[in-house]
């Protein structure tokens, strides 16, 4: 998928404002459990700073992904985007391998500039390499292990978290479906 240049430029503008405000950058020393970003700055959740036109452009791509990847068994679910943050890698920066399965269903990456870095998303039969190209949107299941290679230049991305809304999340563990929730309610 790809997003239009005006959308990418608007995201880049928000990123640059965040980079100038130290309060919007995560202090890696205060994080429990670490952070996968190496030689780069990662923002806190900036979803409230993103223009609604971004979501209007993004949502049809998410709908298409859900229908193609999950099929009819999941397409009835409603979803919501609950978290978006930026990562700005310095020269030599990269992303160590990780998943997001403990706190989201679907992940997405928007590349804000061209870079030589490659994103690798691992699947059962190998991995797919994705070149960092300005405007490219990559959507994938949050349980897939992924990483990014070192960049020889600055690399800016927006990363997002999508959750299905008719499922519940408990203590950052994988989701529990609504039938279990109803069962607990009846017993309680």
PDB file of C-alpha atoms in Angstrom:
ATOM      1  CA  UNK A   1       0.000   0.000   0.000  1.00  0.00           C
ATOM      2  CA  UNK A   2       1.069   3.600  -0.322  1.00  0.00           C
ATOM      3  CA  UNK A   3      -0.161   6.908   1.103  1.00  0.00           C
ATOM      4  CA  UNK A   4      -0.230  10.257  -0.665  1.00  0.00           C
ATOM      5  CA  UNK A   5       2.589  12.788  -0.290  1.00  0.00           C
ATOM      6  CA  UNK A   6       0.456  15.347   1.579  1.00  0.00           C
ATOM      7  CA  UNK A   7      -0.309  12.739   4.255  1.00  0.00           C
ATOM      8  CA  UNK A   8       3.354  11.787   4.590  1.00  0.00           C
ATOM      9  CA  UNK A   9       4.439  15.447   4.770  1.00  0.00           C
ATOM     10  CA  UNK A  10       1.864  16.106   7.523  1.00  0.00           C
ATOM     11  CA  UNK A  11       3.181  13.141   9.526  1.00  0.00           C
ATOM     12  CA  UNK A  12       6.776  14.310   9.034  1.00  0.00           C
ATOM     13  CA  UNK A  13       5.799  17.776  10.326  1.00  0.00           C
ATOM     14  CA  UNK A  14       4.353  16.242  13.508  1.00  0.00           C
ATOM     15  CA  UNK A  15       7.497  14.126  13.938  1.00  0.00           C
ATOM     16  CA  UNK A  16       9.779  17.161  13.640  1.00  0.00           C
ATOM     17  CA  UNK A  17       7.734  19.015  16.280  1.00  0.00           C
ATOM     18  CA  UNK A  18       7.994  15.992  18.578  1.00  0.00           C
ATOM     19  CA  UNK A  19      11.760  15.766  18.123  1.00  0.00           C
ATOM     20  CA  UNK A  20      12.072  19.379  19.303  1.00  0.00           C
ATOM     21  CA  UNK A  21      10.109  18.636  22.485  1.00  0.00           C
ATOM     22  CA  UNK A  22      12.053  16.398  24.909  1.00  0.00           C
ATOM     23  CA  UNK A  23       8.837  15.501  26.763  1.00  0.00           C
ATOM     24  CA  UNK A  24       7.520  13.706  23.686  1.00  0.00           C
ATOM     25  CA  UNK A  25      10.575  11.396  23.463  1.00  0.00           C
ATOM     26  CA  UNK A  26      10.698   8.186  25.510  1.00  0.00           C
ATOM     27  CA  UNK A  27      13.508   8.097  28.051  1.00  0.00           C
ATOM     28  CA  UNK A  28      15.000   4.648  27.425  1.00  0.00           C
ATOM     29  CA  UNK A  29      16.498   4.570  30.930  1.00  0.00           C
ATOM     30  CA  UNK A  30      13.047   4.679  32.536  1.00  0.00           C
ATOM     31  CA  UNK A  31      11.570   1.849  30.491  1.00  0.00           C
ATOM     32  CA  UNK A  32      11.011  -1.534  32.040  1.00  0.00           C
ATOM     33  CA  UNK A  33      11.483  -4.367  29.584  1.00  0.00           C
ATOM     34  CA  UNK A  34      13.628  -2.361  27.213  1.00  0.00           C
ATOM     35  CA  UNK A  35      13.027  -0.827  23.845  1.00  0.00           C
ATOM     36  CA  UNK A  36      13.810  -2.289  20.430  1.00  0.00           C
ATOM     37  CA  UNK A  37      15.008   0.994  18.891  1.00  0.00           C
ATOM     38  CA  UNK A  38      18.804   1.287  18.750  1.00  0.00           C
ATOM     39  CA  UNK A  39      20.433   4.636  17.874  1.00  0.00           C
ATOM     40  CA  UNK A  40      17.198   6.489  17.416  1.00  0.00           C
ATOM     41  CA  UNK A  41      14.517   8.496  19.179  1.00  0.00           C
ATOM     42  CA  UNK A  42      11.080   7.035  19.830  1.00  0.00           C
ATOM     43  CA  UNK A  43       8.088   9.182  20.778  1.00  0.00           C
ATOM     44  CA  UNK A  44       5.269   8.500  23.180  1.00  0.00           C
ATOM     45  CA  UNK A  45       1.790   7.951  21.752  1.00  0.00           C
ATOM     46  CA  UNK A  46       1.035  10.840  19.384  1.00  0.00           C
ATOM     47  CA  UNK A  47      -2.351   9.685  18.102  1.00  0.00           C
ATOM     48  CA  UNK A  48      -4.001  12.898  19.329  1.00  0.00           C
ATOM     49  CA  UNK A  49      -1.610  14.953  17.143  1.00  0.00           C
ATOM     50  CA  UNK A  50      -2.451  13.131  13.905  1.00  0.00           C
ATOM     51  CA  UNK A  51      -4.887  14.731  11.444  1.00  0.00           C
ATOM     52  CA  UNK A  52      -8.162  12.926  10.747  1.00  0.00           C
ATOM     53  CA  UNK A  53      -7.325  12.803   7.025  1.00  0.00           C
ATOM     54  CA  UNK A  54      -4.588  10.264   7.854  1.00  0.00           C
ATOM     55  CA  UNK A  55      -7.151   7.895   9.369  1.00  0.00           C
ATOM     56  CA  UNK A  56      -9.531   8.417   6.434  1.00  0.00           C
ATOM     57  CA  UNK A  57      -6.769   7.337   4.083  1.00  0.00           C
ATOM     58  CA  UNK A  58      -5.535   4.510   6.320  1.00  0.00           C
ATOM     59  CA  UNK A  59      -8.829   2.786   7.185  1.00  0.00           C
ATOM     60  CA  UNK A  60      -9.617   1.315   3.721  1.00  0.00           C
ATOM     61  CA  UNK A  61      -6.144  -0.287   3.684  1.00  0.00           C
ATOM     62  CA  UNK A  62      -6.757  -1.802   7.120  1.00  0.00           C
ATOM     63  CA  UNK A  63     -10.158  -3.118   5.979  1.00  0.00           C
ATOM     64  CA  UNK A  64      -8.546  -4.701   2.924  1.00  0.00           C
ATOM     65  CA  UNK A  65      -5.770  -6.274   5.027  1.00  0.00           C
ATOM     66  CA  UNK A  66      -8.223  -7.728   7.552  1.00  0.00           C
ATOM     67  CA  UNK A  67     -10.359  -9.215   4.795  1.00  0.00           C
ATOM     68  CA  UNK A  68      -7.345 -10.682   2.943  1.00  0.00           C
ATOM     69  CA  UNK A  69      -5.336 -11.889   5.937  1.00  0.00           C
ATOM     70  CA  UNK A  70      -8.048 -13.059   8.320  1.00  0.00           C
ATOM     71  CA  UNK A  71     -10.989 -13.616   5.968  1.00  0.00           C
ATOM     72  CA  UNK A  72     -14.599 -13.853   7.003  1.00  0.00           C
ATOM     73  CA  UNK A  73     -13.867 -15.245  10.445  1.00  0.00           C
ATOM     74  CA  UNK A  74     -12.559 -11.859  11.591  1.00  0.00           C
ATOM     75  CA  UNK A  75     -13.985  -9.361   9.103  1.00  0.00           C
ATOM     76  CA  UNK A  76     -17.091  -8.946  11.303  1.00  0.00           C
ATOM     77  CA  UNK A  77     -14.949  -7.458  14.066  1.00  0.00           C
ATOM     78  CA  UNK A  78     -14.634  -3.745  14.488  1.00  0.00           C
ATOM     79  CA  UNK A  79     -11.185  -2.372  15.152  1.00  0.00           C
ATOM     80  CA  UNK A  80      -9.636   0.758  16.519  1.00  0.00           C
ATOM     81  CA  UNK A  81      -6.223   2.372  16.262  1.00  0.00           C
ATOM     82  CA  UNK A  82      -5.124   3.003  19.806  1.00  0.00           C
ATOM     83  CA  UNK A  83      -1.474   3.964  19.542  1.00  0.00           C
ATOM     84  CA  UNK A  84       0.793   5.698  17.046  1.00  0.00           C
ATOM     85  CA  UNK A  85       4.380   6.670  17.695  1.00  0.00           C
ATOM     86  CA  UNK A  86       7.278   7.882  15.612  1.00  0.00           C
ATOM     87  CA  UNK A  87      10.800   6.530  15.424  1.00  0.00           C
ATOM     88  CA  UNK A  88      13.626   8.637  14.019  1.00  0.00           C
ATOM     89  CA  UNK A  89      16.773   6.576  13.495  1.00  0.00           C
ATOM     90  CA  UNK A  90      20.178   8.210  13.438  1.00  0.00           C
ATOM     91  CA  UNK A  91      22.826   7.009  11.005  1.00  0.00           C
ATOM     92  CA  UNK A  92      23.560   3.408  12.030  1.00  0.00           C
ATOM     93  CA  UNK A  93      20.218   3.045  13.830  1.00  0.00           C
ATOM     94  CA  UNK A  94      18.162  -0.127  13.642  1.00  0.00           C
ATOM     95  CA  UNK A  95      15.366  -2.111  15.262  1.00  0.00           C
ATOM     96  CA  UNK A  96      16.064  -5.336  17.130  1.00  0.00           C
ATOM     97  CA  UNK A  97      13.721  -8.234  16.465  1.00  0.00           C
ATOM     98  CA  UNK A  98      10.443  -8.321  18.374  1.00  0.00           C
ATOM     99  CA  UNK A  99       6.681  -8.867  18.138  1.00  0.00           C
ATOM    100  CA  UNK A 100       3.715  -6.845  19.374  1.00  0.00           C
ATOM    101  CA  UNK A 101       1.463  -9.803  20.127  1.00  0.00           C
ATOM    102  CA  UNK A 102       1.163  -9.021  23.826  1.00  0.00           C
ATOM    103  CA  UNK A 103      -0.580  -5.694  23.316  1.00  0.00           C
ATOM    104  CA  UNK A 104      -2.157  -5.456  19.846  1.00  0.00           C
ATOM    105  CA  UNK A 105      -3.694  -7.491  17.008  1.00  0.00           C
ATOM    106  CA  UNK A 106      -2.357  -5.725  13.936  1.00  0.00           C
ATOM    107  CA  UNK A 107       0.681  -3.470  13.461  1.00  0.00           C
ATOM    108  CA  UNK A 108       1.475  -0.973  10.749  1.00  0.00           C
ATOM    109  CA  UNK A 109       4.509   1.002   9.624  1.00  0.00           C
ATOM    110  CA  UNK A 110       4.470   4.145   7.491  1.00  0.00           C
ATOM    111  CA  UNK A 111       7.817   5.121   5.947  1.00  0.00           C
ATOM    112  CA  UNK A 112       8.262   8.901   6.037  1.00  0.00           C
ATOM    113  CA  UNK A 113      11.422   9.049   3.945  1.00  0.00           C
ATOM    114  CA  UNK A 114      13.548   6.895   1.650  1.00  0.00           C
ATOM    115  CA  UNK A 115      16.303   4.948   3.377  1.00  0.00           C
ATOM    116  CA  UNK A 116      18.608   2.041   2.651  1.00  0.00           C
ATOM    117  CA  UNK A 117      17.317   0.173   5.726  1.00  0.00           C
ATOM    118  CA  UNK A 118      15.253  -2.970   5.230  1.00  0.00           C
ATOM    119  CA  UNK A 119      12.372  -4.156   7.406  1.00  0.00           C
ATOM    120  CA  UNK A 120      12.188  -7.938   7.729  1.00  0.00           C
ATOM    121  CA  UNK A 121       8.908  -9.577   8.678  1.00  0.00           C
ATOM    122  CA  UNK A 122       9.263 -13.274   9.468  1.00  0.00           C
ATOM    123  CA  UNK A 123       6.612 -15.814   8.545  1.00  0.00           C
ATOM    124  CA  UNK A 124       6.414 -19.594   8.773  1.00  0.00           C
ATOM    125  CA  UNK A 125       8.139 -20.097   5.424  1.00  0.00           C
ATOM    126  CA  UNK A 126      10.871 -17.460   5.695  1.00  0.00           C
ATOM    127  CA  UNK A 127      10.773 -13.701   5.734  1.00  0.00           C
ATOM    128  CA  UNK A 128       9.769 -10.800   3.562  1.00  0.00           C
ATOM    129  CA  UNK A 129      12.112  -7.845   3.086  1.00  0.00           C
ATOM    130  CA  UNK A 130      10.561  -4.419   2.713  1.00  0.00           C
ATOM    131  CA  UNK A 131      12.546  -1.468   1.426  1.00  0.00           C
ATOM    132  CA  UNK A 132      12.086   1.832   3.262  1.00  0.00           C
ATOM    133  CA  UNK A 133      10.361   3.940   0.626  1.00  0.00           C
ATOM    134  CA  UNK A 134       8.668   7.244   1.394  1.00  0.00           C
ATOM    135  CA  UNK A 135       4.897   6.822   1.515  1.00  0.00           C
ATOM    136  CA  UNK A 136       4.894   3.043   1.804  1.00  0.00           C
ATOM    137  CA  UNK A 137       2.426   1.532   4.260  1.00  0.00           C
ATOM    138  CA  UNK A 138       3.004  -1.974   5.607  1.00  0.00           C
ATOM    139  CA  UNK A 139       0.305  -3.730   7.642  1.00  0.00           C
ATOM    140  CA  UNK A 140       0.959  -7.077   9.329  1.00  0.00           C
ATOM    141  CA  UNK A 141      -0.262  -9.384  12.074  1.00  0.00           C
ATOM    142  CA  UNK A 142       1.206  -8.216  15.393  1.00  0.00           C
ATOM    143  CA  UNK A 143       2.361 -11.740  16.279  1.00  0.00           C
ATOM    144  CA  UNK A 144       4.911 -11.755  13.438  1.00  0.00           C
ATOM    145  CA  UNK A 145       8.532 -11.303  14.463  1.00  0.00           C
ATOM    146  CA  UNK A 146      10.090  -8.307  12.708  1.00  0.00           C
ATOM    147  CA  UNK A 147      13.253  -6.204  12.716  1.00  0.00           C
ATOM    148  CA  UNK A 148      14.997  -3.481  10.723  1.00  0.00           C
ATOM    149  CA  UNK A 149      18.556  -3.413   9.433  1.00  0.00           C
ATOM    150  CA  UNK A 150      21.017  -0.605  10.141  1.00  0.00           C
ATOM    151  CA  UNK A 151      20.495   2.526   8.084  1.00  0.00           C
ATOM    152  CA  UNK A 152      23.268   4.557   6.493  1.00  0.00           C
ATOM    153  CA  UNK A 153      21.215   7.726   6.792  1.00  0.00           C
ATOM    154  CA  UNK A 154      18.335   9.132   8.827  1.00  0.00           C
ATOM    155  CA  UNK A 155      15.217   6.952   8.726  1.00  0.00           C
ATOM    156  CA  UNK A 156      11.834   8.178   9.936  1.00  0.00           C
ATOM    157  CA  UNK A 157       8.765   6.006  10.424  1.00  0.00           C
ATOM    158  CA  UNK A 158       5.353   6.085  12.066  1.00  0.00           C
ATOM    159  CA  UNK A 159       4.282   2.884  13.804  1.00  0.00           C
ATOM    160  CA  UNK A 160       0.736   2.034  14.818  1.00  0.00           C
ATOM    161  CA  UNK A 161      -1.241  -0.413  16.923  1.00  0.00           C
ATOM    162  CA  UNK A 162      -4.635  -1.778  15.923  1.00  0.00           C
ATOM    163  CA  UNK A 163      -6.907  -3.754  18.229  1.00  0.00           C
ATOM    164  CA  UNK A 164     -10.181  -5.522  17.615  1.00  0.00           C
ATOM    165  CA  UNK A 165     -12.804  -3.765  19.717  1.00  0.00           C
ATOM    166  CA  UNK A 166     -15.043  -6.704  20.570  1.00  0.00           C
ATOM    167  CA  UNK A 167     -12.258  -8.453  22.398  1.00  0.00           C
ATOM    168  CA  UNK A 168     -10.815  -7.462  25.745  1.00  0.00           C
ATOM    169  CA  UNK A 169      -7.213  -7.048  26.824  1.00  0.00           C
ATOM    170  CA  UNK A 170      -6.014  -8.059  30.277  1.00  0.00           C
ATOM    171  CA  UNK A 171      -2.664  -7.013  31.781  1.00  0.00           C
ATOM    172  CA  UNK A 172      -0.983  -6.649  28.383  1.00  0.00           C
ATOM    173  CA  UNK A 173      -1.538 -10.332  27.703  1.00  0.00           C
ATOM    174  CA  UNK A 174      -3.041 -11.775  24.550  1.00  0.00           C
ATOM    175  CA  UNK A 175      -6.697 -10.993  24.191  1.00  0.00           C
ATOM    176  CA  UNK A 176      -9.567 -12.938  25.679  1.00  0.00           C
ATOM    177  CA  UNK A 177     -12.734 -13.139  23.599  1.00  0.00           C
ATOM    178  CA  UNK A 178     -16.140 -11.773  24.501  1.00  0.00           C
ATOM    179  CA  UNK A 179     -17.653 -15.190  25.353  1.00  0.00           C
ATOM    180  CA  UNK A 180     -15.163 -15.620  28.202  1.00  0.00           C
ATOM    181  CA  UNK A 181     -16.043 -12.126  29.375  1.00  0.00           C
ATOM    182  CA  UNK A 182     -19.764 -13.030  29.404  1.00  0.00           C
ATOM    183  CA  UNK A 183     -19.011 -16.262  31.286  1.00  0.00           C
ATOM    184  CA  UNK A 184     -17.084 -14.365  33.972  1.00  0.00           C
ATOM    185  CA  UNK A 185     -19.927 -11.819  34.262  1.00  0.00           C
ATOM    186  CA  UNK A 186     -22.549 -14.569  34.760  1.00  0.00           C
ATOM    187  CA  UNK A 187     -20.447 -16.317  37.404  1.00  0.00           C
ATOM    188  CA  UNK A 188     -19.605 -13.080  39.228  1.00  0.00           C
TER     189      UNK A 188
END
